[in-house]
PDB file of C-alpha atoms in Angstrom:
ATOM      1  CA  MET A 916     -26.620   3.708 -25.304  1.00  0.00           C
ATOM      2  CA  SER A 917     -23.551   2.718 -23.301  1.00  0.00           C
ATOM      3  CA  GLN A 918     -22.343  -0.801 -22.695  1.00  0.00           C
ATOM      4  CA  PHE A 919     -22.538  -2.012 -19.095  1.00  0.00           C
ATOM      5  CA  PHE A 920     -20.001  -4.571 -17.874  1.00  0.00           C
ATOM      6  CA  TYR A 921     -20.414  -6.497 -14.628  1.00  0.00           C
ATOM      7  CA  VAL A 922     -16.803  -7.063 -13.614  1.00  0.00           C
ATOM      8  CA  HIS A 923     -15.641  -9.176 -10.689  1.00  0.00           C
ATOM      9  CA  PRO A 924     -13.994  -6.799  -8.185  1.00  0.00           C
ATOM     10  CA  ASP A 925     -11.202  -9.215  -7.263  1.00  0.00           C
ATOM     11  CA  ASN A 926     -10.753 -11.268 -10.450  1.00  0.00           C
ATOM     12  CA  PRO A 927     -11.652  -9.036 -13.411  1.00  0.00           C
ATOM     13  CA  GLN A 928     -12.616 -10.972 -16.542  1.00  0.00           C
ATOM     14  CA  GLY A 929      -9.834 -10.631 -19.101  1.00  0.00           C
ATOM     15  CA  ARG A 930     -12.294 -10.655 -22.012  1.00  0.00           C
ATOM     16  CA  LEU A 931     -14.096  -7.621 -20.623  1.00  0.00           C
ATOM     17  CA  MET A 932     -10.839  -5.809 -19.922  1.00  0.00           C
ATOM     18  CA  LYS A 933      -9.810  -6.300 -23.552  1.00  0.00           C
ATOM     19  CA  GLN A 934     -13.132  -4.861 -24.720  1.00  0.00           C
ATOM     20  CA  ALA A 935     -12.842  -1.905 -22.325  1.00  0.00           C
ATOM     21  CA  SER A 936      -9.310  -1.179 -23.517  1.00  0.00           C
ATOM     22  CA  ALA A 937     -10.482  -1.236 -27.145  1.00  0.00           C
ATOM     23  CA  ILE A 938     -13.279   1.226 -26.342  1.00  0.00           C
ATOM     24  CA  ILE A 939     -10.756   3.650 -24.834  1.00  0.00           C
ATOM     25  CA  GLN A 940      -8.360   3.281 -27.768  1.00  0.00           C
ATOM     26  CA  GLN A 941     -11.202   3.947 -30.219  1.00  0.00           C
ATOM     27  CA  GLY A 942     -12.037   7.282 -28.592  1.00  0.00           C
ATOM     28  CA  GLY A 943     -14.635   6.184 -26.074  1.00  0.00           C
ATOM     29  CA  VAL A 944     -15.441   7.686 -22.683  1.00  0.00           C
ATOM     30  CA  ILE A 945     -15.783   5.188 -19.853  1.00  0.00           C
ATOM     31  CA  VAL A 946     -16.886   5.127 -16.229  1.00  0.00           C
ATOM     32  CA  TYR A 947     -14.723   2.835 -14.122  1.00  0.00           C
ATOM     33  CA  PRO A 948     -14.082   2.034 -10.439  1.00  0.00           C
ATOM     34  CA  THR A 949     -11.034   3.144  -8.478  1.00  0.00           C
ATOM     35  CA  ASP A 950     -10.105   2.920  -4.806  1.00  0.00           C
ATOM     36  CA  SER A 951     -11.671   6.356  -4.273  1.00  0.00           C
ATOM     37  CA  GLY A 952     -15.005   5.999  -6.093  1.00  0.00           C
ATOM     38  CA  TYR A 953     -16.006   5.972  -9.749  1.00  0.00           C
ATOM     39  CA  ALA A 954     -14.125   8.017 -12.339  1.00  0.00           C
ATOM     40  CA  LEU A 955     -14.530   9.159 -15.936  1.00  0.00           C
ATOM     41  CA  GLY A 956     -11.701   8.163 -18.248  1.00  0.00           C
ATOM     42  CA  CYS A 957     -10.520   8.341 -21.849  1.00  0.00           C
ATOM     43  CA  HIS A 958      -7.424   7.982 -23.998  1.00  0.00           C
ATOM     44  CA  ILE A 959      -4.668  10.396 -23.049  1.00  0.00           C
ATOM     45  CA  GLY A 960      -4.413  11.808 -26.568  1.00  0.00           C
ATOM     46  CA  ASP A 961      -8.094  12.105 -27.462  1.00  0.00           C
ATOM     47  CA  LYS A 962      -9.262  15.731 -27.521  1.00  0.00           C
ATOM     48  CA  LYS A 963     -12.910  14.992 -28.375  1.00  0.00           C
ATOM     49  CA  ALA A 964     -13.241  12.434 -25.587  1.00  0.00           C
ATOM     50  CA  LEU A 965     -11.782  14.934 -23.121  1.00  0.00           C
ATOM     51  CA  GLU A 966     -14.322  17.535 -24.270  1.00  0.00           C
ATOM     52  CA  ARG A 967     -17.123  15.046 -23.651  1.00  0.00           C
ATOM     53  CA  ILE A 968     -15.857  14.468 -20.112  1.00  0.00           C
ATOM     54  CA  CYS A 969     -15.723  18.228 -19.504  1.00  0.00           C
ATOM     55  CA  ASN A 970     -19.321  18.533 -20.717  1.00  0.00           C
ATOM     56  CA  ILE A 971     -20.528  15.700 -18.468  1.00  0.00           C
ATOM     57  CA  ARG A 972     -18.943  17.265 -15.400  1.00  0.00           C
ATOM     58  CA  ASN A 973     -19.483  20.874 -16.498  1.00  0.00           C
ATOM     59  CA  ILE A 974     -15.823  21.723 -15.952  1.00  0.00           C
ATOM     60  CA  ASP A 975     -13.458  23.866 -18.000  1.00  0.00           C
ATOM     61  CA  LYS A 976      -9.883  23.587 -19.180  1.00  0.00           C
ATOM     62  CA  ASP A 977      -8.584  24.955 -15.858  1.00  0.00           C
ATOM     63  CA  HIS A 978      -9.613  21.720 -14.144  1.00  0.00           C
ATOM     64  CA  ASN A 979      -6.847  19.607 -12.632  1.00  0.00           C
ATOM     65  CA  PHE A 980      -6.838  16.369 -14.619  1.00  0.00           C
ATOM     66  CA  THR A 981      -5.140  13.166 -13.531  1.00  0.00           C
ATOM     67  CA  LEU A 982      -3.231  10.399 -15.287  1.00  0.00           C
ATOM     68  CA  VAL A 983      -4.168   7.065 -13.732  1.00  0.00           C
ATOM     69  CA  CYS A 984      -1.165   4.752 -13.988  1.00  0.00           C
ATOM     70  CA  ARG A 985      -0.597   1.060 -13.297  1.00  0.00           C
ATOM     71  CA  ASP A 986       2.662   1.749 -11.464  1.00  0.00           C
ATOM     72  CA  LEU A 987       5.498   4.276 -11.330  1.00  0.00           C
ATOM     73  CA  SER A 988       7.252   3.034 -14.483  1.00  0.00           C
ATOM     74  CA  GLU A 989       5.537   5.756 -16.554  1.00  0.00           C
ATOM     75  CA  LEU A 990       6.268   8.547 -14.097  1.00  0.00           C
ATOM     76  CA  SER A 991       9.417   9.920 -15.708  1.00  0.00           C
ATOM     77  CA  GLU A 992       7.737  10.010 -19.127  1.00  0.00           C
ATOM     78  CA  TYR A 993       4.932  12.321 -18.008  1.00  0.00           C
ATOM     79  CA  THR A 994       6.348  14.246 -15.046  1.00  0.00           C
ATOM     80  CA  ARG A 995       9.491  15.867 -13.690  1.00  0.00           C
ATOM     81  CA  VAL A 996      10.356  13.839 -10.610  1.00  0.00           C
ATOM     82  CA  ASP A 997      13.542  13.694  -8.538  1.00  0.00           C
ATOM     83  CA  ASN A 998      14.890  10.690  -6.640  1.00  0.00           C
ATOM     84  CA  SER A 999      13.587  11.697  -3.221  1.00  0.00           C
ATOM     85  CA  ALA A1000      10.055  12.189  -4.547  1.00  0.00           C
ATOM     86  CA  TYR A1001      10.231   8.878  -6.398  1.00  0.00           C
ATOM     87  CA  ARG A1002      11.194   7.040  -3.210  1.00  0.00           C
ATOM     88  CA  LEU A1003       8.270   8.594  -1.346  1.00  0.00           C
ATOM     89  CA  LEU A1004       5.846   7.583  -4.063  1.00  0.00           C
ATOM     90  CA  LYS A1005       7.222   4.058  -4.297  1.00  0.00           C
ATOM     91  CA  SER A1006       6.664   3.563  -0.564  1.00  0.00           C
ATOM     92  CA  ASN A1007       3.062   4.758  -0.750  1.00  0.00           C
ATOM     93  CA  THR A1008       1.658   3.322  -3.972  1.00  0.00           C
ATOM     94  CA  PRO A1009      -0.667   1.858  -4.984  1.00  0.00           C
ATOM     95  CA  GLY A1010      -3.044   3.705  -2.702  1.00  0.00           C
ATOM     96  CA  PRO A1011      -5.534   6.545  -2.212  1.00  0.00           C
ATOM     97  CA  TYR A1012      -3.238   9.410  -3.164  1.00  0.00           C
ATOM     98  CA  THR A1013      -3.186  11.974  -5.951  1.00  0.00           C
ATOM     99  CA  PHE A1014       0.270  13.411  -6.617  1.00  0.00           C
ATOM    100  CA  ILE A1015       0.681  16.725  -8.424  1.00  0.00           C
ATOM    101  CA  PHE A1016       3.798  17.264 -10.555  1.00  0.00           C
ATOM    102  CA  LYS A1017       4.992  19.589 -13.255  1.00  0.00           C
ATOM    103  CA  GLY A1018       4.091  17.905 -16.519  1.00  0.00           C
ATOM    104  CA  SER A1019       6.648  16.830 -19.101  1.00  0.00           C
ATOM    105  CA  LYS A1020       6.498  17.578 -22.819  1.00  0.00           C
ATOM    106  CA  GLU A1021       4.839  14.176 -23.318  1.00  0.00           C
ATOM    107  CA  VAL A1022       1.644  15.403 -21.652  1.00  0.00           C
ATOM    108  CA  PRO A1023      -0.756  17.131 -24.067  1.00  0.00           C
ATOM    109  CA  LYS A1024      -1.038  20.799 -23.105  1.00  0.00           C
ATOM    110  CA  ARG A1025      -4.816  20.540 -22.822  1.00  0.00           C
ATOM    111  CA  LEU A1026      -4.368  18.153 -19.865  1.00  0.00           C
ATOM    112  CA  LEU A1027      -2.056  20.459 -17.931  1.00  0.00           C
ATOM    113  CA  ASN A1028      -3.282  23.082 -15.524  1.00  0.00           C
ATOM    114  CA  PRO A1029      -2.884  26.148 -17.773  1.00  0.00           C
ATOM    115  CA  LYS A1030      -1.430  28.363 -15.049  1.00  0.00           C
ATOM    116  CA  ARG A1031       0.836  25.950 -13.207  1.00  0.00           C
ATOM    117  CA  LYS A1032       1.560  23.425 -16.011  1.00  0.00           C
ATOM    118  CA  THR A1033       0.867  20.595 -13.587  1.00  0.00           C
ATOM    119  CA  ILE A1034      -0.738  17.167 -13.889  1.00  0.00           C
ATOM    120  CA  GLY A1035      -2.078  14.767 -11.287  1.00  0.00           C
ATOM    121  CA  ILE A1036      -0.785  11.198 -11.020  1.00  0.00           C
ATOM    122  CA  ARG A1037      -2.712   8.274  -9.469  1.00  0.00           C
ATOM    123  CA  VAL A1038      -1.715   4.652  -8.892  1.00  0.00           C
ATOM    124  CA  PRO A1039      -4.982   3.207  -7.538  1.00  0.00           C
ATOM    125  CA  ASP A1040      -5.276   0.110  -5.386  1.00  0.00           C
ATOM    126  CA  ASN A1041      -8.162  -1.454  -7.294  1.00  0.00           C
ATOM    127  CA  ALA A1042      -7.995  -4.768  -9.137  1.00  0.00           C
ATOM    128  CA  ILE A1043     -10.302  -3.728 -11.970  1.00  0.00           C
ATOM    129  CA  VAL A1044      -8.468  -0.568 -12.972  1.00  0.00           C
ATOM    130  CA  GLN A1045      -5.129  -2.349 -12.539  1.00  0.00           C
ATOM    131  CA  ALA A1046      -6.267  -5.063 -14.964  1.00  0.00           C
ATOM    132  CA  LEU A1047      -7.559  -2.454 -17.395  1.00  0.00           C
ATOM    133  CA  LEU A1048      -4.280  -0.519 -17.291  1.00  0.00           C
ATOM    134  CA  ALA A1049      -2.314  -3.737 -17.847  1.00  0.00           C
ATOM    135  CA  GLU A1050      -4.355  -4.354 -20.988  1.00  0.00           C
ATOM    136  CA  LEU A1051      -4.160  -0.737 -22.171  1.00  0.00           C
ATOM    137  CA  GLN A1052      -0.389  -0.423 -21.593  1.00  0.00           C
ATOM    138  CA  GLU A1053      -0.607   3.340 -20.963  1.00  0.00           C
ATOM    139  CA  PRO A1054      -2.242   5.704 -18.459  1.00  0.00           C
ATOM    140  CA  ILE A1055      -5.907   6.691 -18.554  1.00  0.00           C
ATOM    141  CA  MET A1056      -6.778  10.384 -18.636  1.00  0.00           C
ATOM    142  CA  SER A1057      -9.122  10.636 -15.710  1.00  0.00           C
ATOM    143  CA  THR A1058     -11.258  12.764 -13.422  1.00  0.00           C
ATOM    144  CA  THR A1059     -13.414  11.780 -10.475  1.00  0.00           C
ATOM    145  CA  LEU A1060     -17.073  11.271 -11.404  1.00  0.00           C
ATOM    146  CA  ILE A1061     -18.709  14.153  -9.553  1.00  0.00           C
ATOM    147  CA  MET A1062     -21.845  15.352 -11.284  1.00  0.00           C
ATOM    148  CA  PRO A1063     -22.617  19.093 -11.601  1.00  0.00           C
ATOM    149  CA  GLY A1064     -24.073  20.454  -8.361  1.00  0.00           C
ATOM    150  CA  GLU A1065     -22.802  17.499  -6.333  1.00  0.00           C
ATOM    151  CA  GLU A1066     -19.886  17.444  -3.893  1.00  0.00           C
ATOM    152  CA  ARG A1067     -19.238  13.707  -3.677  1.00  0.00           C
ATOM    153  CA  ALA A1068     -18.084  11.111  -6.163  1.00  0.00           C
ATOM    154  CA  GLU A1069     -20.685   8.720  -7.520  1.00  0.00           C
ATOM    155  CA  TYR A1070     -20.539   5.286  -5.905  1.00  0.00           C
ATOM    156  CA  ASP A1071     -23.597   3.394  -7.212  1.00  0.00           C
ATOM    157  CA  PRO A1072     -23.076   1.953 -10.724  1.00  0.00           C
ATOM    158  CA  GLU A1073     -26.807   1.421 -11.282  1.00  0.00           C
ATOM    159  CA  HIS A1074     -27.494   5.092 -10.542  1.00  0.00           C
ATOM    160  CA  ILE A1075     -24.594   6.056 -12.816  1.00  0.00           C
ATOM    161  CA  ARG A1076     -26.237   3.985 -15.542  1.00  0.00           C
ATOM    162  CA  ASP A1077     -29.511   5.881 -15.064  1.00  0.00           C
ATOM    163  CA  ILE A1078     -27.899   9.300 -15.435  1.00  0.00           C
ATOM    164  CA  LEU A1079     -25.100   8.657 -17.931  1.00  0.00           C
ATOM    165  CA  GLU A1080     -26.003   5.722 -20.175  1.00  0.00           C
ATOM    166  CA  HIS A1081     -26.581   8.056 -23.123  1.00  0.00           C
ATOM    167  CA  GLN A1082     -23.429  10.139 -22.519  1.00  0.00           C
ATOM    168  CA  VAL A1083     -20.656   7.546 -22.143  1.00  0.00           C
ATOM    169  CA  ASP A1084     -19.629   4.490 -24.131  1.00  0.00           C
ATOM    170  CA  LEU A1085     -19.024   2.083 -21.262  1.00  0.00           C
ATOM    171  CA  ILE A1086     -19.857   1.772 -17.572  1.00  0.00           C
ATOM    172  CA  ILE A1087     -17.829  -0.791 -15.634  1.00  0.00           C
ATOM    173  CA  ASN A1088     -19.817  -2.044 -12.670  1.00  0.00           C
ATOM    174  CA  GLY A1089     -17.317  -2.905  -9.959  1.00  0.00           C
ATOM    175  CA  GLY A1090     -19.889  -2.862  -7.176  1.00  0.00           C
ATOM    176  CA  HIS A1091     -20.971  -0.182  -4.730  1.00  0.00           C
ATOM    177  CA  LEU A1092     -18.015   1.923  -3.643  1.00  0.00           C
ATOM    178  CA  GLY A1093     -17.947   3.976  -0.475  1.00  0.00           C
ATOM    179  CA  GLU A1094     -16.644   7.519  -0.404  1.00  0.00           C
ATOM    180  CA  HIS A1095     -12.864   7.363  -0.058  1.00  0.00           C
ATOM    181  CA  PRO A1096     -11.369  10.652  -1.308  1.00  0.00           C
ATOM    182  CA  THR A1097      -7.686  10.660  -2.065  1.00  0.00           C
ATOM    183  CA  THR A1098      -5.067  12.554  -0.143  1.00  0.00           C
ATOM    184  CA  VAL A1099      -3.561  15.150  -2.485  1.00  0.00           C
ATOM    185  CA  ILE A1100       0.184  15.812  -2.333  1.00  0.00           C
ATOM    186  CA  ASP A1101       1.780  18.626  -4.357  1.00  0.00           C
ATOM    187  CA  PHE A1102       5.326  17.981  -5.588  1.00  0.00           C
ATOM    188  CA  SER A1103       5.287  20.755  -8.193  1.00  0.00           C
ATOM    189  CA  ASP A1104       7.253  23.300  -6.125  1.00  0.00           C
ATOM    190  CA  ASP A1105      10.433  23.057  -4.096  1.00  0.00           C
ATOM    191  CA  GLU A1106       8.458  22.275  -0.949  1.00  0.00           C
ATOM    192  CA  VAL A1107       6.191  19.217  -0.761  1.00  0.00           C
ATOM    193  CA  LYS A1108       2.705  20.273   0.332  1.00  0.00           C
ATOM    194  CA  VAL A1109      -0.294  18.303   1.567  1.00  0.00           C
ATOM    195  CA  ILE A1110      -3.219  19.946  -0.267  1.00  0.00           C
ATOM    196  CA  ARG A1111      -6.033  17.713   0.978  1.00  0.00           C
ATOM    197  CA  VAL A1112      -6.199  14.971   3.583  1.00  0.00           C
ATOM    198  CA  GLY A1113      -8.299  11.999   2.507  1.00  0.00           C
ATOM    199  CA  GLU A1114      -7.934   8.242   2.905  1.00  0.00           C
ATOM    200  CA  GLY A1115      -4.163   8.207   2.401  1.00  0.00           C
ATOM    201  CA  ASP A1116      -1.961   8.838   5.442  1.00  0.00           C
ATOM    202  CA  PRO A1117      -0.372  12.280   4.923  1.00  0.00           C
ATOM    203  CA  SER A1118       2.385  11.849   7.537  1.00  0.00           C
ATOM    204  CA  PRO A1119       5.078  10.455   5.175  1.00  0.00           C
ATOM    205  CA  PHE A1120       4.845  13.686   3.165  1.00  0.00           C
ATOM    206  CA  GLU A1121       4.785  16.196   6.017  1.00  0.00           C
TER     207      GLU A1121
END
């Protein structure tokens, strides 16, 4: 049975953020809010937790996983980024974007796309996940919470509780979230490419 935290969307309770961080560090799988819907997350180095997430979503190791970061300070540790790309990201984060980069040696191989050796990077504009990341002091390995057979991210925490309370360790209720898919920008090749247009304005990257 998972824990279920009611967290204030604008002023997240520090006590609950500490508990959520501890659950992640101890190998737990959590559901948490972002600026683009609810996501599944775990510790970046935890293989078993990642396998649990793959089972919940019915995805395989070819899936494009994302590191959710508090800001860009961790970027150079996990990705290969040049100055021009960094400036673009700095001007457009936090926000509803997913950026794809070649992963560095610090990223566990199981998180990289096996063919392209890439990893997604997110800096979400959401107070709850920002508070959680500040407590955790490292990125969260993450994937959007889209259940098998569905096309959209889950947005209702009470419904998520009904379907996942026996499969995850914690559900953070940050309120009902509308559907706000991220805009996906690929920096992994010489040419910057807009892969998907979502909530984020793609024009700075075109």
